[in-house]
Short mmCIF file of C-alpha atoms in Angstrom, two decimals:
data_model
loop_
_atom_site.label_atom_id
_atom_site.label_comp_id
_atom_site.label_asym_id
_atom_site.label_seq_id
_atom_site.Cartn_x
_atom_site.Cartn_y
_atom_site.Cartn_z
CA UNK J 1 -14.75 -14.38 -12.20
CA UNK J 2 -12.51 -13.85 -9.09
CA UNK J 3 -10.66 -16.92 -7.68
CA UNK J 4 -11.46 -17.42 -4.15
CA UNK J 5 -8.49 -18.51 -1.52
CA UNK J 6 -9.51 -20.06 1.48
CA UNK J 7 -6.60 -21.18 3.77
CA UNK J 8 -7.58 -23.71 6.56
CA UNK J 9 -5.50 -23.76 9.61
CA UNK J 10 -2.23 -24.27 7.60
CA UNK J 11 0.62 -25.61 9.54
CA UNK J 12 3.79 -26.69 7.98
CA UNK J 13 6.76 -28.60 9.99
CA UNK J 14 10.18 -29.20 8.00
CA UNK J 15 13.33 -31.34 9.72
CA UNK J 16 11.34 -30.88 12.85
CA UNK J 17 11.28 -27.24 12.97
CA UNK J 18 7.36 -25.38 12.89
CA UNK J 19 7.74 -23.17 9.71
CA UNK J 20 3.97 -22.33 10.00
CA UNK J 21 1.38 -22.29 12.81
CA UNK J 22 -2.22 -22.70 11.89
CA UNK J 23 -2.61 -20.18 9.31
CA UNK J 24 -6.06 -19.10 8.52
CA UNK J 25 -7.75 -16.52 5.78
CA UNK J 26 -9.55 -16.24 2.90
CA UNK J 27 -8.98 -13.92 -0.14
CA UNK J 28 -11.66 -12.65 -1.76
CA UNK J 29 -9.54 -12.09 -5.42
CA UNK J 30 -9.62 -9.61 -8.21
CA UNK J 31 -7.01 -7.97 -5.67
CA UNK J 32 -3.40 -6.55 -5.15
CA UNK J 33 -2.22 -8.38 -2.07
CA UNK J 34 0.41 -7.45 0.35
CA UNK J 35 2.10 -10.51 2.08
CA UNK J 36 4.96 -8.83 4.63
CA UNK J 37 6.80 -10.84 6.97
CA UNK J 38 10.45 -9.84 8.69
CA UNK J 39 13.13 -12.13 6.81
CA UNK J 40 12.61 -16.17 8.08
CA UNK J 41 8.89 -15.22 9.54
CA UNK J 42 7.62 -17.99 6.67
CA UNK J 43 6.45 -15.93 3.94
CA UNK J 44 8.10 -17.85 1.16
CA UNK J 45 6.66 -21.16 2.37
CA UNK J 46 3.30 -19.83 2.93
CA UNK J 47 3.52 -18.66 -0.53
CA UNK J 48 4.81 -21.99 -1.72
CA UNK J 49 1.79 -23.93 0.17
CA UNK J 50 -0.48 -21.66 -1.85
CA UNK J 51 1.41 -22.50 -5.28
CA UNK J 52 1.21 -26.07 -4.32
CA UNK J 53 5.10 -26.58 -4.47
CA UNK J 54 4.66 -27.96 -0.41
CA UNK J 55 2.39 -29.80 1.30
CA UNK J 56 1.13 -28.65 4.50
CA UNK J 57 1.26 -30.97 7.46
CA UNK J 58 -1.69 -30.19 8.56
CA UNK J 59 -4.04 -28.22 6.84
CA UNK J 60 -5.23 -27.05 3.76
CA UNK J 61 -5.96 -24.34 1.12
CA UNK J 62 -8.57 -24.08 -1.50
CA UNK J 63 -9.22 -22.13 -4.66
CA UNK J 64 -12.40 -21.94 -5.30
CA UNK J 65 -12.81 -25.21 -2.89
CA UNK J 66 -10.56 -27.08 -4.98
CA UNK J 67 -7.67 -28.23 -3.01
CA UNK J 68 -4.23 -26.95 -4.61
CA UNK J 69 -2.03 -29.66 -3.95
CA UNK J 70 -1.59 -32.14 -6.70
CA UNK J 71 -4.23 -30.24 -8.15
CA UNK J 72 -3.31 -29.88 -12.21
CA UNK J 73 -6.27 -27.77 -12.69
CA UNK J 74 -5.44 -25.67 -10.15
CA UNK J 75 -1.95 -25.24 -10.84
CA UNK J 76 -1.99 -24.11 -14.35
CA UNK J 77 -4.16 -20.89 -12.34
CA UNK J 78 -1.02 -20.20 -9.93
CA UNK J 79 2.19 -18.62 -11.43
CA UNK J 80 4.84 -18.60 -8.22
CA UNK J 81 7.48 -16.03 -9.28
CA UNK J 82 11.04 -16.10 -7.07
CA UNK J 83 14.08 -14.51 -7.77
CA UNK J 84 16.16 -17.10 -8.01
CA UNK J 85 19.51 -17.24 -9.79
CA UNK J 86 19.39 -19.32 -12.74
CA UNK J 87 22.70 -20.20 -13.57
CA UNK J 88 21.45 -23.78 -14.85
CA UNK J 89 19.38 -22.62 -17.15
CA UNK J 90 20.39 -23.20 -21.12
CA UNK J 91 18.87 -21.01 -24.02
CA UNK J 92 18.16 -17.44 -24.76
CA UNK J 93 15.27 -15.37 -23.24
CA UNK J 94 12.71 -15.61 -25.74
CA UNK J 95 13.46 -19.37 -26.29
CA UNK J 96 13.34 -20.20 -22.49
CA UNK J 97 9.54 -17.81 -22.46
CA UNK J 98 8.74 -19.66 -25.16
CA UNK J 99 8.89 -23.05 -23.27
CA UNK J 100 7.59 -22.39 -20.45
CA UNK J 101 4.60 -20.56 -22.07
CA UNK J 102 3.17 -24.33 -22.81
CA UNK J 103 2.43 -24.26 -19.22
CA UNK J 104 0.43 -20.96 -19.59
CA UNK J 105 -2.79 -20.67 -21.41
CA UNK J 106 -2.90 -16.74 -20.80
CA UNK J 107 0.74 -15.88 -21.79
CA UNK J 108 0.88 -12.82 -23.83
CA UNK J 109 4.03 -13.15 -26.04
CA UNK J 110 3.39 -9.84 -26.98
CA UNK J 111 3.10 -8.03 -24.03
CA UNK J 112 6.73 -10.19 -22.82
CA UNK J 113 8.21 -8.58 -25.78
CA UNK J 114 6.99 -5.21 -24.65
CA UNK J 115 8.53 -5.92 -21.15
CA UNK J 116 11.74 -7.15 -22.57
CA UNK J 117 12.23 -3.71 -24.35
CA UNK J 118 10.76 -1.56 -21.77
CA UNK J 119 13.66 -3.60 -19.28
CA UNK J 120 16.17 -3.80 -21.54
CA UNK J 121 16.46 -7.52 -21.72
CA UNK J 122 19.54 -8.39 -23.40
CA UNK J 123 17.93 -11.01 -25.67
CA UNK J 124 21.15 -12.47 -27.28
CA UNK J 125 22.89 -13.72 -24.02
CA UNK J 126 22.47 -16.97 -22.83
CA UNK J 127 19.54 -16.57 -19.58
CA UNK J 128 22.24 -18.10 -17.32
CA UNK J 129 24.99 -15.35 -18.13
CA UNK J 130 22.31 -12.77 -17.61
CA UNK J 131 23.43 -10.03 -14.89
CA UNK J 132 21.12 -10.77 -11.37
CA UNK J 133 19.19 -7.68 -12.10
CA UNK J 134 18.42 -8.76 -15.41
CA UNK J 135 17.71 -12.30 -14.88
CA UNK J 136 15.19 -10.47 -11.88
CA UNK J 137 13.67 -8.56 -14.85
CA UNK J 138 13.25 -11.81 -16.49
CA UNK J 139 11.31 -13.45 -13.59
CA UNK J 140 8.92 -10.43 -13.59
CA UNK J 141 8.36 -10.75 -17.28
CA UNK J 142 7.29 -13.79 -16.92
CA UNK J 143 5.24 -13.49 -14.09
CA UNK J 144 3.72 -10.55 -15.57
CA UNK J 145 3.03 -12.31 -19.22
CA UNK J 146 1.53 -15.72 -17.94
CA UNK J 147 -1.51 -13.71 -16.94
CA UNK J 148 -2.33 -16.11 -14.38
CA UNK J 149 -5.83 -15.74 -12.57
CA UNK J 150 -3.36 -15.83 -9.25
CA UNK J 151 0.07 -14.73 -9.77
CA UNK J 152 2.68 -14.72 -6.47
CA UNK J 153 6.02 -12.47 -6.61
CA UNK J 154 7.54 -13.54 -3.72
CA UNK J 155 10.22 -10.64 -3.47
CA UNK J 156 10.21 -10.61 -6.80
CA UNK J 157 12.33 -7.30 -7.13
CA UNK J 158 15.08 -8.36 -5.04
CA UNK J 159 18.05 -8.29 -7.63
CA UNK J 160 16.44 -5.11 -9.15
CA UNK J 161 17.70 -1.70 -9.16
CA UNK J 162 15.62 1.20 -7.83
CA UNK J 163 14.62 2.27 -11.74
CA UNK J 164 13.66 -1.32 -12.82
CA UNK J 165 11.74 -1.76 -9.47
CA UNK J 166 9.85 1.20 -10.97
CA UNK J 167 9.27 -0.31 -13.86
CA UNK J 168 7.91 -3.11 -12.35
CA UNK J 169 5.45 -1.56 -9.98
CA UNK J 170 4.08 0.40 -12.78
CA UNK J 171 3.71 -2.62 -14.80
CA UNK J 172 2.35 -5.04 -12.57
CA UNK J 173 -0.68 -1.70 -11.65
CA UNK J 174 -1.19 -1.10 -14.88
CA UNK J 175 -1.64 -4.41 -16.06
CA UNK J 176 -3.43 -5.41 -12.64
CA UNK J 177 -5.68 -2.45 -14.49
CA UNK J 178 -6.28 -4.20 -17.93
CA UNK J 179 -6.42 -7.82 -16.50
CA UNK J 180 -8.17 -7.64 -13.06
CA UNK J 181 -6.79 -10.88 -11.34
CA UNK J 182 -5.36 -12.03 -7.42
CA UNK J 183 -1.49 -10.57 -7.23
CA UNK J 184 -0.05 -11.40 -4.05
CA UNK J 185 3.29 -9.38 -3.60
CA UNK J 186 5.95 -10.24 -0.73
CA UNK J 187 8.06 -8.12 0.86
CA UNK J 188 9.78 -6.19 3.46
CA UNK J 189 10.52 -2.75 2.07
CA UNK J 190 6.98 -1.92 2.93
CA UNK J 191 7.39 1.95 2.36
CA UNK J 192 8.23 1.81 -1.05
CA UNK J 193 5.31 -0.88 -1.86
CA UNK J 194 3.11 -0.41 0.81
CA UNK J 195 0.75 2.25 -1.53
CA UNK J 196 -0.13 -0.68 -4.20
CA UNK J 197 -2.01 -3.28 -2.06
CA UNK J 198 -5.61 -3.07 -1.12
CA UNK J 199 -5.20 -5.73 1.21
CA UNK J 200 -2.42 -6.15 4.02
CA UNK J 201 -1.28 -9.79 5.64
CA UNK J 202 1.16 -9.90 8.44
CA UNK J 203 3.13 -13.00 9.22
CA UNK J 204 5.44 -13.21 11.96
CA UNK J 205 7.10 -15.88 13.00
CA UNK J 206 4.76 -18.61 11.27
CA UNK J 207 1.62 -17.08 12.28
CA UNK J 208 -1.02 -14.67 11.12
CA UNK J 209 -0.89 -11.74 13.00
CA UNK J 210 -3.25 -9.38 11.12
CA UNK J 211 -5.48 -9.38 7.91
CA UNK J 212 -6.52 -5.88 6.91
CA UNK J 213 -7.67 -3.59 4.42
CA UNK J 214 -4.54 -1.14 3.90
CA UNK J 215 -6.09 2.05 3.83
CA UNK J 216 -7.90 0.76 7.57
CA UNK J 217 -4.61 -0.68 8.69
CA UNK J 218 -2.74 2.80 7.64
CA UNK J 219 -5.27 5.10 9.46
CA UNK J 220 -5.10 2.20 12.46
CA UNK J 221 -2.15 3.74 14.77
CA UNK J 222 -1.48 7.09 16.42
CA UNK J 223 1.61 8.79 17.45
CA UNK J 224 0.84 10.82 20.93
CA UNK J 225 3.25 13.47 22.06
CA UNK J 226 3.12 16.22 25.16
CA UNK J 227 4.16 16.67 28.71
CA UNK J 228 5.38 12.78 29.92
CA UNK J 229 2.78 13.07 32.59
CA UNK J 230 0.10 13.87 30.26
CA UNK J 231 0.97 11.23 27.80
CA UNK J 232 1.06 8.74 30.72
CA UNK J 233 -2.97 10.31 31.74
CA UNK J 234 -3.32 9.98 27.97
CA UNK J 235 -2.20 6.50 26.58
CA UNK J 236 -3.52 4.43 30.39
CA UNK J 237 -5.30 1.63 29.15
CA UNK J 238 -4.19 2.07 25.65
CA UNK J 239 -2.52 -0.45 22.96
CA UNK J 240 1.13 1.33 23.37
CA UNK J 241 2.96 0.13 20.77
CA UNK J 242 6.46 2.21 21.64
CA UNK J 243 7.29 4.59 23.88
CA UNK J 244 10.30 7.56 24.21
CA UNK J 245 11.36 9.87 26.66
CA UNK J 246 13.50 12.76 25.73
CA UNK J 247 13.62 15.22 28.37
CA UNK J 248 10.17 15.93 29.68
CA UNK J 249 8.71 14.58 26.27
CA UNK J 250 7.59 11.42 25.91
CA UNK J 251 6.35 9.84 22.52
CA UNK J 252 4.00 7.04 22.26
CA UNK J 253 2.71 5.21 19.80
CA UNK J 254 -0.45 3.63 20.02
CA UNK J 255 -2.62 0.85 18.34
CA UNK J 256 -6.23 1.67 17.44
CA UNK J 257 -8.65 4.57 16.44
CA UNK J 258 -8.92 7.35 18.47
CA UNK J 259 -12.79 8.41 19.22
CA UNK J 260 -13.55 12.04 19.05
CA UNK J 261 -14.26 12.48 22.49
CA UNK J 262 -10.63 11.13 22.95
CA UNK J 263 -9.38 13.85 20.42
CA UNK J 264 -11.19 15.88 22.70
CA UNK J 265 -9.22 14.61 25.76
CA UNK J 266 -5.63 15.08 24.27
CA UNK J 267 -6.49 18.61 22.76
CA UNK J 268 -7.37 19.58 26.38
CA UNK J 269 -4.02 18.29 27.67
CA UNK J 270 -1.96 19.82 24.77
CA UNK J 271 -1.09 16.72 23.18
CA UNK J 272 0.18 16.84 19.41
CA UNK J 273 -1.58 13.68 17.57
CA UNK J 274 -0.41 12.00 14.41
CA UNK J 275 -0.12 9.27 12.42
CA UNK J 276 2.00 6.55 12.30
CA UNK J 277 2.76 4.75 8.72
CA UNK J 278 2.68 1.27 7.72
CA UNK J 279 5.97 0.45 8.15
CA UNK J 280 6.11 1.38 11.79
CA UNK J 281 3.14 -0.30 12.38
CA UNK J 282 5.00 -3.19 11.23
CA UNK J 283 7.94 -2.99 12.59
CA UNK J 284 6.14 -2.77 16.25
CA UNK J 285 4.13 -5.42 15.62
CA UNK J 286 6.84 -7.78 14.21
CA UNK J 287 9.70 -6.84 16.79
CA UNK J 288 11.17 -9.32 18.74
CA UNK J 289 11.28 -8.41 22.14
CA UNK J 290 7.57 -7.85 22.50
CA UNK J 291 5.43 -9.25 25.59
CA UNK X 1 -1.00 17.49 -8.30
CA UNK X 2 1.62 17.24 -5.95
CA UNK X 3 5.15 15.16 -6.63
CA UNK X 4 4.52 13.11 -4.42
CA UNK X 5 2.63 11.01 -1.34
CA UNK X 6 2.75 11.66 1.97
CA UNK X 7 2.88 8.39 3.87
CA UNK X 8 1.76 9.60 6.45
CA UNK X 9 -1.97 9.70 5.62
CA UNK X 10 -4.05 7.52 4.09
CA UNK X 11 -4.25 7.90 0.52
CA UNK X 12 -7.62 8.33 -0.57
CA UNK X 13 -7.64 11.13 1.95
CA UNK X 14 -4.61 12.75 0.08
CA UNK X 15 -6.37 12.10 -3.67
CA UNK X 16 -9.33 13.62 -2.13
CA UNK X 17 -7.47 16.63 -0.87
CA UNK X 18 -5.61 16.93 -3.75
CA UNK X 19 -8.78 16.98 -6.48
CA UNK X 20 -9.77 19.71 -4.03
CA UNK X 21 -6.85 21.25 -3.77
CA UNK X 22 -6.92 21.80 -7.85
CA UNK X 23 -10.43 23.14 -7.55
CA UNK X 24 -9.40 25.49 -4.66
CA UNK X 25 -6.88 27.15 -6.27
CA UNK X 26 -8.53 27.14 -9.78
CA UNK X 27 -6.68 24.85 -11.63
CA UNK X 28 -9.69 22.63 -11.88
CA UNK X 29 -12.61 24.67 -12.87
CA UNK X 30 -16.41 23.77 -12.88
CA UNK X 31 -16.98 21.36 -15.21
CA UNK X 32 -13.64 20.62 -16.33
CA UNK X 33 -12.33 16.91 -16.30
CA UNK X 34 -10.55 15.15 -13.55
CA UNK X 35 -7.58 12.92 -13.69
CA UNK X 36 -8.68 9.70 -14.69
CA UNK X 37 -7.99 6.66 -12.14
CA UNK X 38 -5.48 4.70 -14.51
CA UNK X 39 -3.67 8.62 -14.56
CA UNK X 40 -3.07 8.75 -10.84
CA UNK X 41 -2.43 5.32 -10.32
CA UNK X 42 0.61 5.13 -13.27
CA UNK X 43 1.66 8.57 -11.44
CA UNK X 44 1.99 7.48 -7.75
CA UNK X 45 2.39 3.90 -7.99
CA UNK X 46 -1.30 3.27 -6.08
CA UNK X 47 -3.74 0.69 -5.71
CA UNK X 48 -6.72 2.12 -8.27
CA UNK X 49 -9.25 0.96 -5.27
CA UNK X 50 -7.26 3.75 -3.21
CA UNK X 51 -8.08 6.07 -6.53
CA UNK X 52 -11.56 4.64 -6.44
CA UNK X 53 -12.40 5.29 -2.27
CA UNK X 54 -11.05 9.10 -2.85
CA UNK X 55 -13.05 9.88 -6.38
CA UNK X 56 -16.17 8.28 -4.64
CA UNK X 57 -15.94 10.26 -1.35
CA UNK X 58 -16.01 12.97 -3.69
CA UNK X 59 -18.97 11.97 -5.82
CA UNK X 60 -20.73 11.69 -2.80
CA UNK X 61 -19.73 14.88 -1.26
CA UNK X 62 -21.28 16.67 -4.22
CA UNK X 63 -17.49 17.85 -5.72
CA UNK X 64 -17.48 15.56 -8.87
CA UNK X 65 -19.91 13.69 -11.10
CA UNK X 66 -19.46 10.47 -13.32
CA UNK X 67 -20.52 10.55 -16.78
CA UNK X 68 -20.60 7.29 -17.50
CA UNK X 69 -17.65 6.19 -19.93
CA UNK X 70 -15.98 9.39 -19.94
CA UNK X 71 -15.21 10.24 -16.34
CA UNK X 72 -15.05 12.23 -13.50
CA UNK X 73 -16.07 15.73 -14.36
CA UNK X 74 -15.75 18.92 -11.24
CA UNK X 75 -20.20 19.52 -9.97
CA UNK X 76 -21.30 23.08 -10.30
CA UNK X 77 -21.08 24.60 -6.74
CA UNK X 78 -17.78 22.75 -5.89
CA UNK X 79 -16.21 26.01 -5.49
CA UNK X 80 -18.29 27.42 -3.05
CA UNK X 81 -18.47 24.49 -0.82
CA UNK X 82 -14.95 23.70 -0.78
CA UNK X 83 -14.06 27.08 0.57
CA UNK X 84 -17.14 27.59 2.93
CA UNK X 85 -15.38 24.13 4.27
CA UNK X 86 -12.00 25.26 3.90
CA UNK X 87 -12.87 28.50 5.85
CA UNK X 88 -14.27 26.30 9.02
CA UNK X 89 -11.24 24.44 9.12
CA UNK X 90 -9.21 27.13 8.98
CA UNK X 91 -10.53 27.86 11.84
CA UNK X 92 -10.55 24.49 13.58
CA UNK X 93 -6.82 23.63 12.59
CA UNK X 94 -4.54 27.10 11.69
CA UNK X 95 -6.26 29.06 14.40
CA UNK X 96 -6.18 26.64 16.84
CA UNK X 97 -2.47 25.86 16.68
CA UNK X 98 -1.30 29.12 16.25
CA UNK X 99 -3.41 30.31 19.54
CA UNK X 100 -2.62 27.16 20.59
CA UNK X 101 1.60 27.65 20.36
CA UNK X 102 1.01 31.42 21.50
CA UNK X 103 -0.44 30.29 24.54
CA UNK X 104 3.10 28.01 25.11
CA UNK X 105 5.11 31.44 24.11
CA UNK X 106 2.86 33.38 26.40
CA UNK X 107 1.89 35.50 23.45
CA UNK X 108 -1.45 37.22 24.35
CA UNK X 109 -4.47 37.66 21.68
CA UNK X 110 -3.92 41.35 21.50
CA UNK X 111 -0.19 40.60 20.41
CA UNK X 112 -1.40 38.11 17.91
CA UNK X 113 -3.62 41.02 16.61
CA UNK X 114 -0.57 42.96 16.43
CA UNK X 115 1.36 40.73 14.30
CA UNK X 116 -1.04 39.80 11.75
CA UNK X 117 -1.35 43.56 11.06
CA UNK X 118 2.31 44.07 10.81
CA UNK X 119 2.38 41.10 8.53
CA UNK X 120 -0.12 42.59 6.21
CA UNK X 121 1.44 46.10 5.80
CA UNK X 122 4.81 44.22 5.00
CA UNK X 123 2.45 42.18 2.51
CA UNK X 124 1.75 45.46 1.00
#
């Protein structure tokens, strides 16, 4: 059965700075999950609110009404996956799995041995001498093989080369595939991740900008170009996310579905009309300087 | 199959387009088998939902069929009306950018004429 999330007006405030502002959603589960934020916009410590490694200030979320924090139930459902260097850590791969598989009713020893092969886990070196990619690959493992009912990568692949990052996308589908659970993935290269979510949520700046279904949020923006007048006639009134002159053409980029009778319109006043992808989208929605 | 996605569209749209692609061009003939789901996603790195949305639009459309526990298999009469579609928007879209970019040129309709006829007697 899917695990529910329900997030309630979150708000977190560390050393007097707001981290988050009164985050609200609610996941359904049983889903790929993109979570993409611009570095600092609070995606980590949403993510670590959800895992129940923070307390909110204010605030709360729920699996399956169950409040996470303190929660032991709860937490042996969450697996929160960072890359994080572990240069503390004593003990070999398998013997360092091994412990903190106690922890993990679902863990598949099997399938992490499959993983260590298919990443070409040195299994004889000592996890702390482990190169950053490889001690990446060992987070993923992990997260992969606890076969939590919600597991987090919280940019997960960072210390990963482009082939292992491969690797890892395949794995985490395919097993997504054969174990149906909630897999929330952060990140910020959006165009090389953006095609495995089914679900899209936007931070920025501590707050919940957008909540979408991907394929809805891909097909959600249009690029407009002509004649500047035209595009001007055209795009009044509009959501413009962006616009560029060059010359007597003018680009803009707009924010929402175009009806046919609008079609229509920008046929008639030789417009060209595409799309714009997710990680444009993003990037005008996230950028700085916006009003 | 293609190499790879464009990200420019959605990406049920391009399975969709693809499957019909195949049967277009007779790679996938009546009756024959479709990729399976787990295929495409392990190929292009997709959500299987995004598989899903495409194979149903198709199912729908009349293209495929589901036999249950097997898979998706290419309808009788998916041939015919995939090009009777293709043939409208052939229409719709190549016609009406290339009349649309002669018109920019100045390029009348008679000189358009002209060219596709040259074009074929070069085709042989």
């Amino acid at each position: 059965m899917p695990h529910k999330i329900k997030a309630d007006k979150v708000s977190l405030q560390f050393q007097n700075k707001q981290v988050l502002t009164n985050i609200s959603f609610e996941l359904e589960g049983e889903k790929i999950y993109g979570l993409l934020g611009r570095n600092g916009a609070g995606k980590t410590s949403l993510l670590s609110v959800l895992a129940a490694f923070v307390k909110p200030t204010s605030g709360s979320i729920a699996v399956d009404g169950e409040h996470v924090f303190e929660n032991a139930n709860v937490m042996e459902q969450i697996v929160f996956i960072r890359d994080v260097k572990m240069d503390d850590e004593n003990g070999k791969a398998k013997k360092y799995m091994k412990d903190l598989s106690i922890f993990r009713p679902n863990f598949d020893m099997d399938y992490a041995e499959r993983l260590i092969q298919r990443f070409k886990l040195p299994t004889d070196t000592e996890v702390s001498k482990l190169s950053r990619g490889m001690q990446s690959a060992l987070h993923a493992i992990i997260g992969l093989a606890s076969r939590c009912p919600i597991t987090i990568f919280d940019e997960a692949y960072l210390g990963m080369d482009a082939p292992a990052r491969e690797i890892f996308y395949e794995e985490v589908l395919n097993d997504f595939m054969e174990h149906p659970r909630t897999i929330i993935l952060s990140t910020h290269l959006i165009s090389e991740m953006e095609s495995m979510f089914e679900e899209v949520l936007i931070i920025d700046q501590g707050q919940m900008i957008m909540h979408e279904d991907a394929e809805t949020l891909r097909d959600s923006g249009v690029s407009v170009t002509g004649a500047v007048e035209q595009v001007d006639l055209f795009v009044n009134g509009k959501h413009i996310l962006k616009e560029q002159v060059l010359g007597g053409t003018k680009l803009a980029m707009i924010y929402g579905q175009l009806s046919e009778q609008e079609i229509e319109e920008a046929k008639a006043l030789k417009l060209t009309l595409g799309p714009i992808t997710l990680q444009e989208l993003f990037i005008h929605l996230t950028k700085e300087d916006k009003q | 199959m293609r190499s790879s996605l464009d990200e420019n569209k959605p990406i049920f749209q391009q399975i969709r387009e693809m499957i019909e692609d195949d049967i277009v061009n007779g790679n996938l003939k009546e009756e024959d088998q479709a990729p399976s789901t787990n295929q495409l996603v392990a190929y292009y790195k997709i959500n299987p939902a995004t598989v899903l949305k495409g194979f149903n639009q198709l199912v729908d459309a009349g293209i495929l069929y589901k036999k249950r526990g097997v898979g998706m298999f290419v309808a009788a009469g998916a041939y015919q009306m995939l090009r009777e579609q293709r043939k409208q928007a052939f229409q719709e879209q190549y016609v009406w950018s290339m009349m649309h970019e002669a018109e920019k040129l100045g390029i009348s309709v008679e000189e358009i004429k002209n060219m596709i006829d040259s074009m074929k007697e070069r085709q042989g």
